[in-house]
Amino acid sequence: MRAPSIQLLLVLRAADYAQNPCTLQRRALSFSRNATRPIRKPIHKARFSSSATLSDTATAAKSTDRGPQSKEDTQTDFGSMNVLGNTPPPTTSIDACLTDGFHLDNGLKVGGGSGCFLVAGEAFSWRPWEASGCSKKGQMINGRGQWEVEKEAWGILDLVWPKPDMLILGLGASTYPISSETRKYINSLGIKVDIQDTRNAAAQFNLLATERGVGSIAAALIPIGFKGC
């Protein structure tokens, strides 16, 4: 069989173009796109075994080896940094706050529902509600929701000399603002007032009395379970 001549091929091509002129254009466009498109090489991602990673992490977490023990003398001893470590607490420090009284470090026990007044290294039984003629704690709260007692309740502060710098006032299981008249009277004696509930007031007195001395800090505490005499 003989191969078609060039003239026959040209005639067939012209006939094909006359029937569908867009065919050759699409073929040419497809060829140009394929020629300009970069050849991408397949990327092989590394795969890690999750079981191996978790096992290695678990093994590393179990290791507690920190190397040989240090023999340097420059390590910090936090126990030696306690400046009050060798300072004995005052004998009037509060050991326990009870519902009806207190236990002191010197063995003294204040009970019977009485409060405790600590000043100048001495402890006194204190019933401020009797100075105001009150039989219940709620009666020491005035109409404005403030804790208020008469001046006679602070008679010991008039007698003591030198007077303390601060009076820590513990008002039972909870705390209240004190009236302006009560605050003014205590401040007129040259004494600052700090108001807290009895537990926190006792803890603060123990700390400040140890640090600054019982001559500078006084405390007036009402039992945490006080409901009336």
PDB file of C-alpha atoms in Angstrom:
ATOM      1  CA  MET A   1       0.000   0.000   0.000  1.00  0.00           C
ATOM      2  CA  ARG A   2       1.379   3.393  -0.963  1.00  0.00           C
ATOM      3  CA  ALA A   3       1.565   6.329   1.530  1.00  0.00           C
ATOM      4  CA  PRO A   4      -0.749   9.309   0.881  1.00  0.00           C
ATOM      5  CA  SER A   5       0.829  12.181  -0.890  1.00  0.00           C
ATOM      6  CA  ILE A   6       1.417  15.591   0.654  1.00  0.00           C
ATOM      7  CA  GLN A   7      -1.233  17.181  -1.556  1.00  0.00           C
ATOM      8  CA  LEU A   8      -3.856  14.716  -0.240  1.00  0.00           C
ATOM      9  CA  LEU A   9      -2.964  15.490   3.379  1.00  0.00           C
ATOM     10  CA  LEU A  10      -3.298  19.234   2.761  1.00  0.00           C
ATOM     11  CA  VAL A  11      -6.701  18.760   1.166  1.00  0.00           C
ATOM     12  CA  LEU A  12      -7.935  16.642   4.115  1.00  0.00           C
ATOM     13  CA  ARG A  13      -6.644  19.190   6.630  1.00  0.00           C
ATOM     14  CA  ALA A  14      -8.353  22.046   4.836  1.00  0.00           C
ATOM     15  CA  ALA A  15     -11.602  20.093   4.775  1.00  0.00           C
ATOM     16  CA  ASP A  16     -11.383  19.378   8.511  1.00  0.00           C
ATOM     17  CA  TYR A  17     -10.706  23.046   9.293  1.00  0.00           C
ATOM     18  CA  ALA A  18     -13.673  24.114   7.161  1.00  0.00           C
ATOM     19  CA  GLN A  19     -16.040  21.859   9.130  1.00  0.00           C
ATOM     20  CA  ASN A  20     -14.730  22.738  12.698  1.00  0.00           C
ATOM     21  CA  PRO A  21     -12.359  25.720  12.735  1.00  0.00           C
ATOM     22  CA  CYS A  22     -12.012  25.722  16.589  1.00  0.00           C
ATOM     23  CA  THR A  23     -10.500  22.243  16.752  1.00  0.00           C
ATOM     24  CA  LEU A  24      -7.028  23.276  15.670  1.00  0.00           C
ATOM     25  CA  GLN A  25      -7.116  26.350  17.925  1.00  0.00           C
ATOM     26  CA  ARG A  26      -8.017  24.241  20.973  1.00  0.00           C
ATOM     27  CA  ARG A  27      -5.276  21.756  20.163  1.00  0.00           C
ATOM     28  CA  ALA A  28      -2.764  24.578  19.798  1.00  0.00           C
ATOM     29  CA  LEU A  29      -3.898  26.208  23.067  1.00  0.00           C
ATOM     30  CA  SER A  30      -3.726  22.907  24.928  1.00  0.00           C
ATOM     31  CA  PHE A  31      -0.261  22.314  23.581  1.00  0.00           C
ATOM     32  CA  SER A  32       0.925  25.778  24.635  1.00  0.00           C
ATOM     33  CA  ARG A  33      -0.440  25.301  28.192  1.00  0.00           C
ATOM     34  CA  ASN A  34       1.206  21.947  28.549  1.00  0.00           C
ATOM     35  CA  ALA A  35       4.450  23.384  27.256  1.00  0.00           C
ATOM     36  CA  THR A  36       4.495  26.291  29.767  1.00  0.00           C
ATOM     37  CA  ARG A  37       3.289  24.316  32.799  1.00  0.00           C
ATOM     38  CA  PRO A  38       6.204  23.390  35.118  1.00  0.00           C
ATOM     39  CA  ILE A  39       6.788  19.791  35.841  1.00  0.00           C
ATOM     40  CA  ARG A  40       6.164  19.060  39.499  1.00  0.00           C
ATOM     41  CA  LYS A  41       8.039  16.361  41.207  1.00  0.00           C
ATOM     42  CA  PRO A  42       6.173  14.252  43.745  1.00  0.00           C
ATOM     43  CA  ILE A  43       6.881  15.169  47.354  1.00  0.00           C
ATOM     44  CA  HIS A  44       7.425  12.276  49.674  1.00  0.00           C
ATOM     45  CA  LYS A  45       6.413  13.207  53.240  1.00  0.00           C
ATOM     46  CA  ALA A  46       8.217  11.532  56.051  1.00  0.00           C
ATOM     47  CA  ARG A  47       6.018   9.482  58.268  1.00  0.00           C
ATOM     48  CA  PHE A  48       6.774   9.071  61.938  1.00  0.00           C
ATOM     49  CA  SER A  49       5.578   6.289  64.118  1.00  0.00           C
ATOM     50  CA  SER A  50       3.326   7.693  66.842  1.00  0.00           C
ATOM     51  CA  SER A  51       3.889   4.661  69.022  1.00  0.00           C
ATOM     52  CA  ALA A  52       7.653   5.152  68.934  1.00  0.00           C
ATOM     53  CA  THR A  53       7.321   8.871  69.747  1.00  0.00           C
ATOM     54  CA  LEU A  54       5.008   8.277  72.727  1.00  0.00           C
ATOM     55  CA  SER A  55       7.198   5.544  74.103  1.00  0.00           C
ATOM     56  CA  ASP A  56      10.278   7.749  73.849  1.00  0.00           C
ATOM     57  CA  THR A  57       8.442  10.583  75.639  1.00  0.00           C
ATOM     58  CA  ALA A  58       7.264   8.289  78.405  1.00  0.00           C
ATOM     59  CA  THR A  59      10.771   6.975  78.885  1.00  0.00           C
ATOM     60  CA  ALA A  60      12.159  10.517  79.106  1.00  0.00           C
ATOM     61  CA  ALA A  61       9.498  11.550  81.645  1.00  0.00           C
ATOM     62  CA  LYS A  62      10.382   8.685  83.977  1.00  0.00           C
ATOM     63  CA  SER A  63      13.960   9.835  84.233  1.00  0.00           C
ATOM     64  CA  THR A  64      14.661  11.787  87.461  1.00  0.00           C
ATOM     65  CA  ASP A  65      18.417  11.780  87.269  1.00  0.00           C
ATOM     66  CA  ARG A  66      19.778  15.281  87.857  1.00  0.00           C
ATOM     67  CA  GLY A  67      23.386  14.371  87.859  1.00  0.00           C
ATOM     68  CA  PRO A  68      25.797  14.234  90.792  1.00  0.00           C
ATOM     69  CA  GLN A  69      24.894  16.091  93.967  1.00  0.00           C
ATOM     70  CA  SER A  70      26.369  19.569  94.230  1.00  0.00           C
ATOM     71  CA  LYS A  71      28.959  20.165  96.955  1.00  0.00           C
ATOM     72  CA  GLU A  72      29.015  23.950  96.652  1.00  0.00           C
ATOM     73  CA  ASP A  73      28.586  26.074  99.785  1.00  0.00           C
ATOM     74  CA  THR A  74      26.653  28.769  97.921  1.00  0.00           C
ATOM     75  CA  GLN A  75      23.293  26.970  98.013  1.00  0.00           C
ATOM     76  CA  THR A  76      20.506  28.973  99.670  1.00  0.00           C
ATOM     77  CA  ASP A  77      19.301  27.789 103.065  1.00  0.00           C
ATOM     78  CA  PHE A  78      15.774  29.180 103.333  1.00  0.00           C
ATOM     79  CA  GLY A  79      15.558  28.183 106.977  1.00  0.00           C
ATOM     80  CA  SER A  80      18.308  30.635 107.854  1.00  0.00           C
ATOM     81  CA  MET A  81      16.381  33.429 106.106  1.00  0.00           C
ATOM     82  CA  ASN A  82      13.608  33.360 108.730  1.00  0.00           C
ATOM     83  CA  VAL A  83      14.568  36.387 110.816  1.00  0.00           C
ATOM     84  CA  LEU A  84      11.958  35.495 113.471  1.00  0.00           C
ATOM     85  CA  GLY A  85      12.934  31.827 113.672  1.00  0.00           C
ATOM     86  CA  ASN A  86      14.866  32.226 116.938  1.00  0.00           C
ATOM     87  CA  THR A  87      12.514  34.834 118.420  1.00  0.00           C
ATOM     88  CA  PRO A  88      10.220  33.365 121.085  1.00  0.00           C
ATOM     89  CA  PRO A  89       6.540  34.276 120.720  1.00  0.00           C
ATOM     90  CA  PRO A  90       5.023  36.454 123.454  1.00  0.00           C
ATOM     91  CA  THR A  91       3.413  34.655 126.365  1.00  0.00           C
ATOM     92  CA  THR A  92       0.127  36.358 125.571  1.00  0.00           C
ATOM     93  CA  SER A  93      -0.026  35.032 122.003  1.00  0.00           C
ATOM     94  CA  ILE A  94      -3.253  33.234 121.096  1.00  0.00           C
ATOM     95  CA  ASP A  95      -2.991  29.445 120.840  1.00  0.00           C
ATOM     96  CA  ALA A  96      -6.660  28.715 120.086  1.00  0.00           C
ATOM     97  CA  CYS A  97      -9.852  30.632 119.372  1.00  0.00           C
ATOM     98  CA  LEU A  98     -12.888  28.891 120.870  1.00  0.00           C
ATOM     99  CA  THR A  99     -16.573  29.572 120.500  1.00  0.00           C
ATOM    100  CA  ASP A 100     -16.733  30.836 124.093  1.00  0.00           C
ATOM    101  CA  GLY A 101     -13.174  31.969 124.834  1.00  0.00           C
ATOM    102  CA  PHE A 102      -9.453  31.691 124.115  1.00  0.00           C
ATOM    103  CA  HIS A 103      -6.370  29.669 125.049  1.00  0.00           C
ATOM    104  CA  LEU A 104      -3.135  31.638 125.453  1.00  0.00           C
ATOM    105  CA  ASP A 105       0.469  30.532 125.045  1.00  0.00           C
ATOM    106  CA  ASN A 106       1.186  30.946 128.775  1.00  0.00           C
ATOM    107  CA  GLY A 107      -1.538  28.431 129.671  1.00  0.00           C
ATOM    108  CA  LEU A 108      -4.172  31.003 130.567  1.00  0.00           C
ATOM    109  CA  LYS A 109      -7.702  30.126 129.475  1.00  0.00           C
ATOM    110  CA  VAL A 110     -10.407  32.732 128.986  1.00  0.00           C
ATOM    111  CA  GLY A 111     -13.869  31.171 128.945  1.00  0.00           C
ATOM    112  CA  GLY A 112     -17.437  31.749 129.933  1.00  0.00           C
ATOM    113  CA  GLY A 113     -18.160  33.648 126.737  1.00  0.00           C
ATOM    114  CA  SER A 114     -15.813  36.502 127.681  1.00  0.00           C
ATOM    115  CA  GLY A 115     -13.625  38.325 125.222  1.00  0.00           C
ATOM    116  CA  CYS A 116      -9.899  38.920 125.647  1.00  0.00           C
ATOM    117  CA  PHE A 117      -8.004  42.212 125.831  1.00  0.00           C
ATOM    118  CA  LEU A 118      -4.245  41.886 125.267  1.00  0.00           C
ATOM    119  CA  VAL A 119      -2.120  44.941 126.032  1.00  0.00           C
ATOM    120  CA  ALA A 120       1.402  45.582 127.367  1.00  0.00           C
ATOM    121  CA  GLY A 121       2.111  41.867 127.763  1.00  0.00           C
ATOM    122  CA  GLU A 122      -0.967  41.302 129.942  1.00  0.00           C
ATOM    123  CA  ALA A 123      -4.279  39.554 129.269  1.00  0.00           C
ATOM    124  CA  PHE A 124      -7.632  40.756 130.615  1.00  0.00           C
ATOM    125  CA  SER A 125     -11.158  39.398 130.415  1.00  0.00           C
ATOM    126  CA  TRP A 126     -13.213  41.769 128.279  1.00  0.00           C
ATOM    127  CA  ARG A 127     -16.996  42.190 127.965  1.00  0.00           C
ATOM    128  CA  PRO A 128     -17.598  45.319 125.901  1.00  0.00           C
ATOM    129  CA  TRP A 129     -21.319  44.588 125.481  1.00  0.00           C
ATOM    130  CA  GLU A 130     -21.909  45.101 129.205  1.00  0.00           C
ATOM    131  CA  ALA A 131     -20.592  48.675 129.013  1.00  0.00           C
ATOM    132  CA  SER A 132     -23.303  49.404 126.448  1.00  0.00           C
ATOM    133  CA  GLY A 133     -26.035  47.485 128.279  1.00  0.00           C
ATOM    134  CA  CYS A 134     -26.275  44.939 125.455  1.00  0.00           C
ATOM    135  CA  SER A 135     -27.116  41.298 125.913  1.00  0.00           C
ATOM    136  CA  LYS A 136     -26.563  40.189 122.316  1.00  0.00           C
ATOM    137  CA  LYS A 137     -23.958  40.841 119.694  1.00  0.00           C
ATOM    138  CA  GLY A 138     -26.549  42.237 117.312  1.00  0.00           C
ATOM    139  CA  GLN A 139     -27.306  44.975 119.823  1.00  0.00           C
ATOM    140  CA  MET A 140     -23.749  46.306 119.399  1.00  0.00           C
ATOM    141  CA  ILE A 141     -24.558  46.996 115.732  1.00  0.00           C
ATOM    142  CA  ASN A 142     -26.155  50.404 115.309  1.00  0.00           C
ATOM    143  CA  GLY A 143     -28.829  51.365 112.792  1.00  0.00           C
ATOM    144  CA  ARG A 144     -26.201  52.006 110.103  1.00  0.00           C
ATOM    145  CA  GLY A 145     -24.775  48.494 110.343  1.00  0.00           C
ATOM    146  CA  GLN A 146     -21.668  49.661 112.264  1.00  0.00           C
ATOM    147  CA  TRP A 147     -20.141  48.107 115.370  1.00  0.00           C
ATOM    148  CA  GLU A 148     -20.341  50.576 118.253  1.00  0.00           C
ATOM    149  CA  VAL A 149     -19.722  50.420 122.024  1.00  0.00           C
ATOM    150  CA  GLU A 150     -19.471  53.044 124.745  1.00  0.00           C
ATOM    151  CA  LYS A 151     -16.214  54.720 125.787  1.00  0.00           C
ATOM    152  CA  GLU A 152     -16.200  52.757 129.043  1.00  0.00           C
ATOM    153  CA  ALA A 153     -15.335  49.615 127.058  1.00  0.00           C
ATOM    154  CA  TRP A 154     -11.893  51.156 126.338  1.00  0.00           C
ATOM    155  CA  GLY A 155     -11.092  52.159 129.911  1.00  0.00           C
ATOM    156  CA  ILE A 156      -7.939  50.023 130.013  1.00  0.00           C
ATOM    157  CA  LEU A 157      -6.483  52.043 127.138  1.00  0.00           C
ATOM    158  CA  ASP A 158      -6.860  55.190 129.230  1.00  0.00           C
ATOM    159  CA  LEU A 159      -4.822  53.653 132.047  1.00  0.00           C
ATOM    160  CA  VAL A 160      -1.958  51.926 130.237  1.00  0.00           C
ATOM    161  CA  TRP A 161       1.270  53.831 129.535  1.00  0.00           C
ATOM    162  CA  PRO A 162       3.036  53.920 127.149  1.00  0.00           C
ATOM    163  CA  LYS A 163       0.107  53.331 124.858  1.00  0.00           C
ATOM    164  CA  PRO A 164       0.332  50.833 121.985  1.00  0.00           C
ATOM    165  CA  ASP A 165       0.724  52.015 118.402  1.00  0.00           C
ATOM    166  CA  MET A 166      -2.024  49.755 117.032  1.00  0.00           C
ATOM    167  CA  LEU A 167      -5.143  48.044 118.315  1.00  0.00           C
ATOM    168  CA  ILE A 168      -6.239  44.907 116.441  1.00  0.00           C
ATOM    169  CA  LEU A 169      -9.974  44.505 116.860  1.00  0.00           C
ATOM    170  CA  GLY A 170     -11.516  41.047 116.333  1.00  0.00           C
ATOM    171  CA  LEU A 171     -15.318  41.209 116.057  1.00  0.00           C
ATOM    172  CA  GLY A 172     -16.176  37.507 116.208  1.00  0.00           C
ATOM    173  CA  ALA A 173     -16.841  35.100 113.337  1.00  0.00           C
ATOM    174  CA  SER A 174     -17.370  37.985 110.900  1.00  0.00           C
ATOM    175  CA  THR A 175     -16.330  41.601 110.619  1.00  0.00           C
ATOM    176  CA  TYR A 176     -18.182  44.910 110.587  1.00  0.00           C
ATOM    177  CA  PRO A 177     -17.190  48.521 110.065  1.00  0.00           C
ATOM    178  CA  ILE A 178     -16.895  50.390 113.345  1.00  0.00           C
ATOM    179  CA  SER A 179     -18.736  53.620 113.969  1.00  0.00           C
ATOM    180  CA  SER A 180     -16.994  56.937 113.440  1.00  0.00           C
ATOM    181  CA  GLU A 181     -17.449  57.814 117.144  1.00  0.00           C
ATOM    182  CA  THR A 182     -15.654  54.628 118.267  1.00  0.00           C
ATOM    183  CA  ARG A 183     -12.852  55.144 115.775  1.00  0.00           C
ATOM    184  CA  LYS A 184     -12.399  58.797 116.721  1.00  0.00           C
ATOM    185  CA  TYR A 185     -12.167  57.964 120.410  1.00  0.00           C
ATOM    186  CA  ILE A 186      -9.489  55.298 119.902  1.00  0.00           C
ATOM    187  CA  ASN A 187      -7.564  57.543 117.512  1.00  0.00           C
ATOM    188  CA  SER A 188      -7.726  60.381 120.052  1.00  0.00           C
ATOM    189  CA  LEU A 189      -5.565  58.193 122.308  1.00  0.00           C
ATOM    190  CA  GLY A 190      -2.911  58.031 119.579  1.00  0.00           C
ATOM    191  CA  ILE A 191      -3.777  54.441 118.630  1.00  0.00           C
ATOM    192  CA  LYS A 192      -4.500  53.105 115.147  1.00  0.00           C
ATOM    193  CA  VAL A 193      -7.296  50.567 114.633  1.00  0.00           C
ATOM    194  CA  ASP A 194      -7.282  47.455 112.423  1.00  0.00           C
ATOM    195  CA  ILE A 195     -10.600  45.568 112.110  1.00  0.00           C
ATOM    196  CA  GLN A 196     -10.828  41.861 111.255  1.00  0.00           C
ATOM    197  CA  ASP A 197     -12.688  38.730 112.232  1.00  0.00           C
ATOM    198  CA  THR A 198     -11.374  37.144 115.418  1.00  0.00           C
ATOM    199  CA  ARG A 199      -9.379  34.314 113.826  1.00  0.00           C
ATOM    200  CA  ASN A 200      -7.433  36.607 111.512  1.00  0.00           C
ATOM    201  CA  ALA A 201      -7.060  39.226 114.219  1.00  0.00           C
ATOM    202  CA  ALA A 202      -5.485  36.645 116.572  1.00  0.00           C
ATOM    203  CA  ALA A 203      -3.072  35.479 113.862  1.00  0.00           C
ATOM    204  CA  GLN A 204      -2.059  39.046 113.056  1.00  0.00           C
ATOM    205  CA  PHE A 205      -1.528  39.864 116.734  1.00  0.00           C
ATOM    206  CA  ASN A 206       0.749  36.838 117.155  1.00  0.00           C
ATOM    207  CA  LEU A 207       2.848  37.900 114.176  1.00  0.00           C
ATOM    208  CA  LEU A 208       3.094  41.624 114.924  1.00  0.00           C
ATOM    209  CA  ALA A 209       3.600  41.147 118.665  1.00  0.00           C
ATOM    210  CA  THR A 210       6.513  38.804 117.919  1.00  0.00           C
ATOM    211  CA  GLU A 211       7.987  41.184 115.374  1.00  0.00           C
ATOM    212  CA  ARG A 212       7.410  44.552 117.056  1.00  0.00           C
ATOM    213  CA  GLY A 213       6.849  43.620 120.692  1.00  0.00           C
ATOM    214  CA  VAL A 214       3.796  43.478 122.937  1.00  0.00           C
ATOM    215  CA  GLY A 215       4.299  47.113 123.947  1.00  0.00           C
ATOM    216  CA  SER A 216       3.471  48.320 120.437  1.00  0.00           C
ATOM    217  CA  ILE A 217       0.578  45.995 119.553  1.00  0.00           C
ATOM    218  CA  ALA A 218      -2.668  45.444 121.459  1.00  0.00           C
ATOM    219  CA  ALA A 219      -5.654  43.252 120.628  1.00  0.00           C
ATOM    220  CA  ALA A 220      -9.310  43.283 121.662  1.00  0.00           C
ATOM    221  CA  LEU A 221     -11.007  40.029 120.679  1.00  0.00           C
ATOM    222  CA  ILE A 222     -14.610  38.804 120.922  1.00  0.00           C
ATOM    223  CA  PRO A 223     -15.227  35.014 120.924  1.00  0.00           C
ATOM    224  CA  ILE A 224     -16.135  33.618 117.516  1.00  0.00           C
ATOM    225  CA  GLY A 225     -19.326  32.027 118.865  1.00  0.00           C
ATOM    226  CA  PHE A 226     -20.557  35.018 120.854  1.00  0.00           C
ATOM    227  CA  LYS A 227     -24.355  35.381 120.762  1.00  0.00           C
ATOM    228  CA  GLY A 228     -25.073  37.017 124.093  1.00  0.00           C
ATOM    229  CA  CYS A 229     -24.074  36.988 127.719  1.00  0.00           C
TER     230      CYS A 229
END
